[in-house]
Amino acid sequence: MSLSTEVSKRRTFAIISHPDAGKTTITEKVLLYGNLLQRAGTVKGRGSGQHAKSDWMEMEKERGISVTTSVMQFPFGDALVNLLDTPGHEDFSEDTYRTLTAVDSCLMVIDAAKGVEDRTRKLMEVTRLRDTPIITFMNKLDRDIRDPMEVMDEVERELNIMCAPITWPIGCGKEFKGVYHLLRDEVILYQSGHGHMIQDVDVIKGLDNPELDKRLDESLVETLREELELVVGASNEFDQEMFDAGELTPVFFGTALGNFGVDHMLEGLTNWAPTPKPRETDVRSVTAEEEKFTGFVFKIQANMDPKHRDRIAFMRICSGKYSKGMKMRHVRIGKDIAISDAVTFLAGDRSHADEAFPGDIIGLHNHGTIQIGDTFSQGEELKFTGIPNFAPEMFRRIRLRDPLKQKQLLKGLVQLSEEGAVQVFRPLDNNDLIVGAVGVLQFDVVVARLKSEYKVEAIYESVSVATARWVHCDDAKKLDEFRRKVSTNLALDGGDNLTYIAPTMVNLNLSMERYPDIQFLKTREH
Ligand code: G4P
């Protein structure tokens, strides 16, 4: 098959949602459709939230799907879909954010009883950096949900994206009967209790079909017809261009647990979501169909399998073809290396990939030479942009049990920060070591890894830092003055970049007002 055919089949996406909205459940159903699972319910050991937090290896074992199936590839229709898992719950980390820079579209799952929640807001902010197209799934229709029109309004208002309903629910909770597909002009009926398998599809063609009045309660059908009149008048139609620009999202309703509506969403995704998009570098834009191989690393994960104590660098292929044994240029260090053992991750297995194409993710064994953001090419000197650091939201001071190991501690922390496991800040005015993360589990991971990989016994304690911003100013004099005036709030990060660490949000806002020439940045490019 030609490269352009391979490219045209690929759809690479990730799921964004608030914890408990149903990401894991929907992943299971998606894999069921992709024939990767015989029976849903086998992906994640339930109750895996309660792991022994102090034990890194145990954590790895118990975290189930979020670790072992970081990337899942499956066919759906004529498409080949890559679903990238985004760590959630307590293992929420910068990896979650960065994974979003490696996909071409996102599925947003919303608990329709709750509406737009906090984590979804944050993740949507990240998708905005690249105007990623968003598909929406309103979940848990088998429960009593809020008025669907109201939830769509909330999405439009709070996430600043227009909604185009593709399906519309008929009832909810115990009365949930199915959906009307606006584009197909079909009612698709729901049967409860068949969530673990793919159901036979029960379709009634046409909204005015008398069959509908026979099969459903009169009042439900009446409400449906009335609602649809309103919905069609008041909401947006699907528009491919606006979807591509991240301005409009097609909305599907269903229940992941009942495995209803997931197939409609997948059909929408494979029909509309973009094939691997061109990617920007520091010198030019790279298109997927280019013959020469390029890719970038967006995530590094340690100790994925206790039996293989190595780190895996996750690389998104941007152009050309990977084949086993090929030589790649590791651009940052200027070295050509032969890659003979890249891995793919198929539903828990680590299988060797002989070939991979743009949009696909491959895992490279990493012995410390690969960092987040690294570009690989076939000789060309270029660097992919848009793989940022994100300002951490939680901070702890790291302290040694044995004060003589300060040097090792610093080395360990700097390396872990290069790898993207955590961020480290060294205040200009004292010898503290402050680590910042976006998820609380990262602190446990860091302490466990310092012990196992750097033989350093460390503990963490609270510190009065509320937020951090990277500082930038083109005017050296002004920057100098700023440095002098607020030095107690300044630190260097793992890459020696100047950072403002604010004890409170109020303090940050005041400083931003007081120093209008200084830029306070929430993201920093690698
Ligand atoms: P997450 O990965 O986004 O955190 O969510 P997850 O899929 O784990 O789902 C969170 C809870 O919501 C689970 O219940 C799950 O069964 C339930 N759920 C997911 N989709 C639906 C749906 O369409 N309808 C209903 N009614 N529930 C849904 P749990 O009690 O936490 O787990 P379990 O004990 O049921 O396995």
Coordinates of C-alpha atoms and ligand atoms in Angstrom, one line a residue:
M1 CA 0.0 0.0 0.0
S2 CA 1.3 3.5 -0.8
L3 CA 2.3 5.9 1.9
S4 CA -0.6 8.3 1.0
T5 CA -3.1 5.4 1.3
E6 CA -1.7 4.5 4.7
V7 CA -1.9 8.1 5.8
S8 CA -5.5 8.5 4.6
K9 CA -6.6 5.6 6.8
R10 CA -5.2 6.9 10.0
R11 CA -7.2 8.7 12.7
T12 CA -5.3 9.5 15.8
F13 CA -7.3 10.7 18.8
A14 CA -7.4 10.9 22.6
I15 CA -10.2 11.2 25.1
I16 CA -10.7 14.2 27.3
S17 CA -13.0 14.1 30.2
H18 CA -13.4 14.7 33.9
P19 CA -12.8 11.7 36.2
D20 CA -15.8 9.4 36.3
A21 CA -17.4 10.8 33.2
G22 CA -16.9 7.4 31.6
K23 CA -13.6 7.5 29.7
T24 CA -12.6 4.0 30.7
T25 CA -16.0 2.6 29.9
I26 CA -16.1 4.2 26.5
T27 CA -12.5 3.0 25.8
E28 CA -13.7 -0.6 26.5
K29 CA -16.6 -0.2 24.1
V30 CA -14.5 1.4 21.4
L31 CA -12.1 -1.6 21.7
L32 CA -15.0 -3.9 21.5
Y33 CA -15.9 -2.3 18.1
G34 CA -12.3 -2.5 17.1
N35 CA -12.3 -6.2 17.9
L36 CA -9.6 -5.8 20.4
L37 CA -11.8 -7.1 23.2
Q38 CA -14.1 -10.1 23.1
R39 CA -16.1 -8.8 26.0
A40 CA -16.1 -5.4 27.6
G41 CA -15.3 -5.1 31.2
T42 CA -11.8 -6.6 31.0
V43 CA -9.8 -3.5 30.5
K44 CA -9.4 -2.1 34.0
G45 CA -9.4 -4.0 37.3
R46 CA -12.2 -2.0 38.9
G47 CA -11.2 -0.4 42.2
S48 CA -7.8 0.3 40.8
G49 CA -8.0 3.7 42.3
Q50 CA -7.0 2.4 45.7
H51 CA -3.4 1.5 45.0
A52 CA -0.6 1.5 47.6
K53 CA 0.6 5.0 46.8
S54 CA 4.1 4.5 48.1
D55 CA 5.1 1.6 45.9
W56 CA 5.9 2.6 42.4
M57 CA 6.0 -0.9 41.0
E58 CA 2.7 -1.8 42.6
M59 CA 1.3 1.4 41.3
E60 CA 2.4 0.4 37.8
K61 CA 0.8 -3.0 38.1
E62 CA -2.4 -1.7 39.5
R63 CA -2.9 1.2 37.2
G64 CA -4.1 -1.2 34.6
I65 CA -5.1 0.3 31.3
S66 CA -3.6 3.7 31.7
V67 CA -0.1 2.2 31.7
T68 CA -0.1 -1.0 29.7
T69 CA -2.4 0.2 26.9
S70 CA -1.1 3.7 26.5
V71 CA -1.7 3.4 22.7
M72 CA -4.4 1.2 21.1
Q73 CA -4.7 0.7 17.4
F74 CA -7.7 -0.9 15.8
P75 CA -9.5 -0.9 12.5
F76 CA -13.0 0.6 12.2
G77 CA -14.6 0.5 8.8
D78 CA -11.9 1.5 6.3
A79 CA -10.0 3.5 8.9
L80 CA -7.2 2.5 11.2
V81 CA -7.7 4.3 14.5
N82 CA -5.1 5.1 17.1
L83 CA -6.5 5.9 20.5
L84 CA -3.9 7.4 22.9
D85 CA -4.7 7.0 26.5
T86 CA -4.6 10.1 28.6
P87 CA -3.7 9.4 32.2
G88 CA -6.5 10.5 34.5
H89 CA -7.6 10.4 38.2
E90 CA -4.6 10.6 40.5
D91 CA -2.1 9.7 37.8
F92 CA -3.1 12.8 35.9
S93 CA 0.1 14.5 34.9
E94 CA 1.7 16.6 32.3
D95 CA 1.7 13.5 30.1
T96 CA -2.0 14.0 29.9
Y97 CA -1.5 17.4 28.5
R98 CA 1.3 16.5 26.2
T99 CA -0.5 13.5 24.7
L100 CA -3.0 16.0 23.4
T101 CA -0.2 17.6 21.3
A102 CA 0.3 14.2 19.6
V103 CA -3.2 13.6 18.4
D104 CA -5.2 15.0 15.4
S105 CA -8.5 15.1 17.2
C106 CA -10.1 14.5 20.6
L107 CA -13.2 12.9 21.9
M108 CA -14.7 14.9 24.7
V109 CA -16.8 12.7 27.1
I110 CA -19.3 14.6 29.3
D111 CA -21.4 13.2 32.0
A112 CA -24.7 14.5 30.9
A113 CA -26.0 14.7 34.4
K114 CA -23.2 16.9 35.5
G115 CA -22.3 19.0 32.4
V116 CA -19.0 20.7 31.9
E117 CA -16.6 19.9 34.7
D118 CA -13.3 21.3 35.8
R119 CA -10.8 18.8 34.2
T120 CA -12.6 19.0 30.9
R121 CA -12.2 22.8 31.0
K122 CA -8.4 22.5 31.5
L123 CA -8.0 19.8 28.9
M124 CA -10.0 21.9 26.4
E125 CA -7.6 24.8 27.0
V126 CA -4.7 22.6 25.9
T127 CA -6.5 21.4 22.7
R128 CA -6.9 25.1 21.9
L129 CA -3.1 25.4 21.5
R130 CA -3.5 23.5 18.2
D131 CA -7.2 24.1 17.4
T132 CA -7.7 20.4 17.6
P133 CA -11.1 19.2 16.2
I134 CA -13.4 17.9 19.0
I135 CA -16.1 15.3 18.9
T136 CA -18.5 15.2 21.9
F137 CA -20.2 12.3 23.5
M138 CA -22.9 13.0 26.1
N139 CA -22.7 10.0 28.4
K140 CA -24.9 8.3 31.0
L141 CA -28.2 8.8 29.3
D142 CA -29.5 5.7 31.1
R143 CA -29.5 8.0 34.2
D144 CA -31.5 11.1 34.8
I145 CA -29.6 13.7 33.0
R146 CA -30.0 17.5 32.7
D147 CA -32.0 19.0 29.9
P148 CA -29.8 18.1 26.8
M149 CA -30.3 21.6 25.3
E150 CA -29.1 23.2 28.5
V151 CA -26.0 21.0 28.6
M152 CA -25.2 21.8 25.0
D153 CA -25.6 25.5 25.9
E154 CA -23.2 25.1 28.7
V155 CA -20.6 23.5 26.5
E156 CA -21.0 26.3 24.0
R157 CA -20.7 29.0 26.6
E158 CA -18.1 27.6 28.9
L159 CA -15.8 25.9 26.3
N160 CA -16.4 28.4 23.6
I161 CA -17.2 25.9 20.9
M162 CA -20.4 25.6 18.9
C163 CA -22.4 22.4 19.2
A164 CA -24.0 20.5 16.3
P165 CA -26.2 17.7 17.5
I166 CA -25.8 14.6 15.3
T167 CA -28.0 12.4 17.4
W168 CA -30.8 13.5 19.8
P169 CA -31.9 11.5 22.9
I170 CA -35.3 10.0 23.3
G171 CA -36.0 10.2 27.1
C172 CA -33.4 9.4 29.7
G173 CA -32.9 7.3 32.8
K174 CA -35.4 4.5 33.0
E175 CA -37.2 6.1 30.1
F176 CA -34.2 6.2 27.8
K177 CA -35.4 4.7 24.5
G178 CA -32.6 5.6 22.1
V179 CA -31.7 8.4 19.8
Y180 CA -32.8 10.1 16.6
H181 CA -29.9 10.4 14.1
L182 CA -30.4 13.8 12.5
L183 CA -28.3 13.2 9.4
R184 CA -29.6 9.7 8.7
D185 CA -33.2 10.5 9.6
E186 CA -33.4 7.4 11.7
V187 CA -34.5 6.4 15.2
I188 CA -32.2 3.9 16.7
L189 CA -33.7 2.1 19.6
Y190 CA -31.9 1.2 22.8
Q191 CA -32.1 -2.1 24.6
S192 CA -30.9 -2.1 28.2
G193 CA -28.8 -4.9 29.7
H194 CA -26.6 -5.6 26.6
G195 CA -23.7 -3.3 27.4
H196 CA -21.0 -5.9 27.3
M197 CA -21.5 -6.7 23.7
I198 CA -22.3 -5.2 20.3
Q199 CA -26.0 -5.1 19.9
D200 CA -28.2 -5.8 16.9
V201 CA -29.2 -2.5 15.6
D202 CA -33.0 -1.7 15.8
V203 CA -33.8 1.1 13.4
I204 CA -36.9 2.9 12.5
K205 CA -36.5 5.0 9.3
G206 CA -38.0 8.5 9.4
L207 CA -39.3 10.7 12.2
D208 CA -42.8 10.5 10.9
N209 CA -42.9 6.8 10.5
P210 CA -46.1 5.4 12.1
E211 CA -44.0 2.5 13.3
L212 CA -42.4 4.9 15.8
D213 CA -45.8 5.7 17.3
K214 CA -46.5 2.0 17.7
R215 CA -43.2 1.2 19.3
L216 CA -42.8 4.1 21.7
D217 CA -45.1 5.8 24.2
E218 CA -47.2 8.5 22.6
S219 CA -45.9 11.2 24.9
L220 CA -42.3 10.4 24.3
V221 CA -42.7 10.5 20.5
E222 CA -44.6 13.8 20.8
T223 CA -41.8 15.3 22.9
L224 CA -39.2 14.1 20.5
R225 CA -40.9 15.7 17.5
E226 CA -41.4 18.9 19.4
E227 CA -37.8 19.0 20.7
L228 CA -36.4 18.3 17.3
E229 CA -38.2 21.1 15.7
L230 CA -36.7 23.4 18.4
V231 CA -33.3 21.8 18.1
V232 CA -33.0 22.0 14.4
G233 CA -34.1 25.7 14.5
A234 CA -31.9 26.7 17.4
S235 CA -28.6 24.7 17.0
N236 CA -25.9 24.6 14.4
E237 CA -25.6 22.2 11.5
F238 CA -22.5 20.1 11.2
D239 CA -19.8 22.0 9.2
Q240 CA -16.6 20.2 8.3
E241 CA -14.5 23.4 8.0
M242 CA -15.6 24.7 11.4
F243 CA -15.0 21.3 12.9
D244 CA -11.5 21.1 11.4
A245 CA -10.8 24.5 12.9
G246 CA -11.9 23.4 16.4
E247 CA -14.8 25.9 16.3
L248 CA -17.7 23.4 16.2
T249 CA -18.2 20.0 17.7
P250 CA -20.6 17.3 16.6
V251 CA -22.5 16.0 19.6
F252 CA -23.6 12.4 20.2
F253 CA -25.8 11.1 23.0
G254 CA -25.7 7.7 24.5
T255 CA -24.5 5.5 27.3
A256 CA -21.1 3.9 27.4
L257 CA -22.1 1.5 30.1
G258 CA -25.1 0.3 28.0
N259 CA -22.9 0.4 24.9
F260 CA -25.3 2.6 23.0
G261 CA -24.3 5.5 20.8
V262 CA -20.6 4.6 20.8
D263 CA -20.8 3.3 17.3
H264 CA -22.5 6.5 16.1
M265 CA -19.6 8.5 17.6
L266 CA -17.0 6.2 16.0
E267 CA -18.6 6.5 12.6
G268 CA -18.5 10.3 13.0
L269 CA -15.0 10.2 14.1
T270 CA -13.8 8.0 11.2
N271 CA -15.8 10.1 8.7
W272 CA -14.9 13.5 9.8
A273 CA -11.8 13.5 12.0
P274 CA -8.6 14.6 10.2
T275 CA -6.0 12.2 8.8
P276 CA -2.5 13.0 10.2
K277 CA -2.1 16.7 9.9
P278 CA 0.9 18.7 8.8
R279 CA 3.2 19.6 11.7
E280 CA 5.2 22.7 12.3
T281 CA 9.0 22.7 12.9
D282 CA 11.4 25.5 13.5
V283 CA 12.2 25.6 9.8
R284 CA 9.2 24.4 7.8
S285 CA 5.9 22.6 7.9
V286 CA 6.1 18.8 7.5
T287 CA 3.3 16.9 5.7
A288 CA 2.5 13.3 6.5
E289 CA 2.9 12.2 2.9
E290 CA 6.6 13.2 2.7
E291 CA 8.7 10.1 2.0
K292 CA 11.3 10.8 4.6
F293 CA 10.6 9.8 8.1
T294 CA 10.1 12.3 10.9
G295 CA 8.7 12.1 14.4
F296 CA 8.8 13.6 17.8
V297 CA 8.8 12.4 21.4
F298 CA 5.8 13.5 23.5
K299 CA 6.0 11.3 26.5
I300 CA 8.5 9.2 28.4
Q301 CA 7.4 6.5 30.7
A302 CA 9.5 4.5 33.1
N303 CA 9.2 0.9 34.3
M304 CA 6.2 0.1 32.2
D305 CA 6.5 -3.5 32.9
P306 CA 8.3 -4.7 36.0
K307 CA 10.0 -7.4 33.8
H308 CA 11.5 -4.8 31.5
R309 CA 13.0 -2.1 33.7
D310 CA 13.5 0.4 31.0
R311 CA 12.0 3.7 29.9
I312 CA 10.0 4.0 26.8
A313 CA 9.9 7.1 24.7
F314 CA 6.7 7.5 22.9
M315 CA 7.1 8.9 19.4
R316 CA 4.4 10.3 17.2
I317 CA 5.3 9.6 13.5
C318 CA 4.8 12.8 11.5
S319 CA 5.9 11.7 8.0
G320 CA 7.4 8.8 6.1
K321 CA 7.5 5.2 7.2
Y322 CA 9.2 3.5 10.1
S323 CA 10.6 0.1 9.4
K324 CA 12.4 -2.1 11.7
G325 CA 16.2 -1.6 11.8
M326 CA 16.1 1.8 10.0
K327 CA 18.5 4.5 10.9
M328 CA 17.2 7.7 12.4
R329 CA 18.9 11.0 13.2
H330 CA 18.4 12.0 16.9
V331 CA 18.5 15.7 15.9
R332 CA 19.2 17.3 19.3
I333 CA 22.4 15.2 19.9
G334 CA 23.2 15.0 16.2
K335 CA 23.6 11.2 16.1
D336 CA 22.3 8.6 13.8
I337 CA 21.0 5.5 15.5
A338 CA 19.6 2.2 14.2
I339 CA 16.2 1.4 15.7
S340 CA 15.7 -2.3 15.8
D341 CA 13.3 -2.8 18.6
A342 CA 10.6 -0.2 18.6
V343 CA 7.4 -1.4 20.2
T344 CA 3.7 -0.8 19.7
F345 CA 1.2 -1.2 22.4
L346 CA -1.8 -3.3 21.5
A347 CA -4.3 -3.8 24.3
G348 CA -1.8 -4.7 26.9
D349 CA 0.8 -6.4 24.8
R350 CA 4.1 -5.1 23.8
S351 CA 4.6 -6.4 20.4
H352 CA 7.3 -5.6 18.0
A353 CA 6.3 -3.3 15.2
D354 CA 7.9 -3.9 11.9
E355 CA 6.3 -1.0 10.2
A356 CA 4.5 2.2 11.3
F357 CA 3.1 5.2 9.5
P358 CA 2.2 8.9 10.1
G359 CA -0.3 9.2 12.9
D360 CA 1.0 6.0 14.6
I361 CA 2.9 5.9 17.8
I362 CA 6.0 3.8 18.4
G363 CA 7.9 3.3 21.6
L364 CA 11.6 3.6 21.7
H365 CA 13.7 2.1 24.4
N366 CA 15.4 4.9 26.2
H367 CA 18.5 4.7 28.2
G368 CA 18.5 8.4 29.2
T369 CA 19.4 10.0 25.9
I370 CA 15.9 10.9 24.8
Q371 CA 14.0 13.8 26.2
I372 CA 10.4 15.1 25.8
G373 CA 10.2 17.1 22.6
D374 CA 13.1 15.4 20.8
T375 CA 12.8 15.2 17.1
F376 CA 13.9 12.3 14.9
S377 CA 14.5 12.5 11.2
Q378 CA 16.3 10.9 8.3
G379 CA 19.1 13.4 8.4
E380 CA 17.3 16.7 8.1
E381 CA 18.0 19.3 10.8
L382 CA 14.7 20.4 12.1
K383 CA 12.8 20.5 15.3
F384 CA 9.1 20.0 15.9
T385 CA 7.5 22.8 17.8
G386 CA 4.4 22.9 20.0
I387 CA 5.4 20.3 22.6
P388 CA 5.3 22.6 25.6
N389 CA 5.9 22.3 29.3
F390 CA 2.8 23.3 31.2
A391 CA 2.9 25.4 34.3
P392 CA 2.5 23.0 37.3
E393 CA -0.4 23.5 39.7
M394 CA 0.9 21.7 42.7
F395 CA 4.1 22.2 44.6
R396 CA 6.1 20.4 47.2
R397 CA 9.5 21.0 48.8
I398 CA 11.8 17.9 48.4
R399 CA 14.0 17.2 51.4
L400 CA 16.7 14.6 51.9
R401 CA 16.8 12.2 54.7
D402 CA 20.6 12.0 54.2
P403 CA 21.8 15.6 53.7
L404 CA 25.1 14.4 52.1
K405 CA 23.3 13.3 49.0
Q406 CA 22.3 16.8 47.8
K407 CA 24.2 16.4 44.6
Q408 CA 22.6 13.2 43.6
L409 CA 19.2 14.5 44.5
L410 CA 19.7 17.5 42.2
K411 CA 21.0 15.3 39.4
G412 CA 18.0 12.9 39.8
L413 CA 15.5 15.7 39.9
V414 CA 17.0 17.5 36.9
Q415 CA 16.9 14.2 34.9
L416 CA 13.4 13.4 35.9
S417 CA 12.4 16.9 34.9
E418 CA 14.1 16.5 31.5
E419 CA 12.1 13.3 31.1
G420 CA 9.0 15.2 31.9
A421 CA 8.1 13.2 35.0
V422 CA 8.0 16.4 37.1
Q423 CA 9.3 19.9 37.1
V424 CA 12.0 21.2 39.4
F425 CA 12.5 24.7 40.6
R426 CA 15.5 26.1 42.4
P427 CA 14.7 29.5 44.1
L428 CA 17.4 32.1 43.5
D429 CA 17.5 33.1 47.1
N430 CA 17.8 29.8 49.0
N431 CA 18.8 26.2 48.6
D432 CA 15.3 24.7 48.5
L433 CA 14.4 22.2 45.8
I434 CA 10.8 22.6 44.8
V435 CA 9.0 20.2 42.5
G436 CA 5.9 21.1 40.6
A437 CA 3.4 18.8 39.0
V438 CA -0.1 19.0 37.6
G439 CA -1.2 15.8 39.3
V440 CA -0.6 14.8 42.9
L441 CA 0.5 11.2 42.2
Q442 CA 3.6 12.6 40.4
F443 CA 5.2 13.4 43.8
D444 CA 4.9 9.8 45.0
V445 CA 6.4 8.7 41.7
V446 CA 9.3 11.0 42.0
V447 CA 10.2 9.9 45.5
A448 CA 9.9 6.3 44.5
R449 CA 12.1 6.8 41.5
L450 CA 14.7 8.8 43.3
K451 CA 15.0 5.9 45.7
S452 CA 15.1 3.1 43.1
E453 CA 17.1 4.8 40.3
Y454 CA 19.3 7.4 42.2
K455 CA 19.6 5.7 45.6
V456 CA 18.3 8.9 47.3
E457 CA 15.9 8.8 50.2
A458 CA 13.8 11.9 49.9
I459 CA 10.6 13.1 51.4
Y460 CA 8.3 15.9 50.3
E461 CA 6.6 18.5 52.3
S462 CA 4.2 21.3 51.7
V463 CA 5.5 24.7 50.5
S464 CA 3.7 27.9 50.0
V465 CA 3.7 28.1 46.3
A466 CA 0.4 28.4 44.4
T467 CA 1.5 28.7 40.9
A468 CA 4.4 29.2 38.6
R469 CA 5.0 31.2 35.4
W470 CA 7.9 31.3 33.0
V471 CA 9.2 34.8 32.8
H472 CA 10.2 36.4 29.5
C473 CA 11.2 39.9 28.5
D474 CA 13.1 41.2 25.5
D475 CA 14.4 44.2 27.3
A476 CA 17.4 43.0 29.3
K477 CA 17.4 46.1 31.5
K478 CA 13.8 45.7 32.5
L479 CA 14.3 42.0 33.1
D480 CA 17.3 42.8 35.3
E481 CA 15.3 45.2 37.4
F482 CA 12.5 42.7 37.7
R483 CA 15.0 40.1 38.9
R484 CA 16.3 42.4 41.6
K485 CA 12.9 43.6 42.8
V486 CA 11.2 40.2 43.1
S487 CA 14.1 37.8 43.5
T488 CA 12.5 36.1 46.5
N489 CA 9.8 34.9 44.1
L490 CA 12.2 33.8 41.3
A491 CA 13.6 30.4 40.6
L492 CA 15.3 28.5 37.8
D493 CA 13.7 25.4 36.4
G494 CA 15.4 22.2 35.4
G495 CA 16.6 23.8 32.1
D496 CA 17.7 27.0 33.9
N497 CA 14.8 29.0 32.7
L498 CA 13.7 31.9 34.9
T499 CA 10.4 31.2 36.6
Y500 CA 8.2 33.3 38.8
I501 CA 6.9 31.2 41.7
A502 CA 3.9 32.9 43.3
P503 CA 2.8 32.2 46.9
T504 CA -0.8 33.1 45.9
M505 CA -2.8 33.9 42.8
V506 CA -3.3 37.4 44.2
N507 CA 0.4 37.9 44.4
L508 CA 0.8 36.7 40.8
N509 CA -1.9 39.1 39.6
L510 CA -0.4 42.0 41.4
S511 CA 3.0 41.3 39.9
M512 CA 1.6 41.0 36.5
E513 CA 0.0 44.4 36.9
R514 CA 3.1 46.0 38.4
Y515 CA 5.4 44.7 35.7
P516 CA 3.5 45.0 32.4
D517 CA 6.6 44.6 30.3
I518 CA 7.3 41.2 31.7
Q519 CA 5.6 38.2 30.1
F520 CA 4.3 35.5 32.6
L521 CA 3.9 32.4 30.5
K522 CA 1.8 29.4 31.3
T523 CA 3.5 27.1 28.8
R524 CA 7.1 26.9 27.7
E525 CA 8.4 25.1 24.6
H526 CA 10.9 22.3 25.0
Ligands
G4P1 P1 -13.5 7.5 34.0 O1 -12.5 6.5 33.3 O2 -13.8 8.6 33.1 O3 -13.0 7.9 35.3 O4 -14.9 6.8 34.2 P2 -15.3 5.2 34.2 O5 -15.4 4.7 32.8 O6 -14.4 4.5 35.1 O7 -16.7 5.4 34.8 C1 -17.0 5.9 36.0 C2 -18.3 5.3 36.6 O8 -19.4 5.7 35.8 C3 -18.2 3.8 36.7 O9 -19.0 3.4 37.8 C4 -18.9 3.4 35.4 O10 -19.5 2.1 35.5 C5 -20.0 4.5 35.3 N1 -20.5 4.7 33.9 C6 -19.8 4.9 32.8 N2 -20.6 5.1 31.8 C7 -21.9 5.0 32.3 C8 -23.2 5.1 31.7 O11 -23.3 5.3 30.5 N3 -24.2 5.0 32.5 C9 -24.1 4.8 33.9 N4 -25.2 4.6 34.6 N5 -22.9 4.7 34.4 C10 -21.8 4.8 33.6 P3 -18.3 3.0 39.1 O12 -19.4 2.8 40.1 O13 -17.2 4.0 39.5 O14 -17.6 1.7 38.7 P4 -18.3 0.3 38.7 O15 -18.2 -0.2 40.1 O16 -19.6 0.5 38.1 O17 -17.4 -0.5 37.8

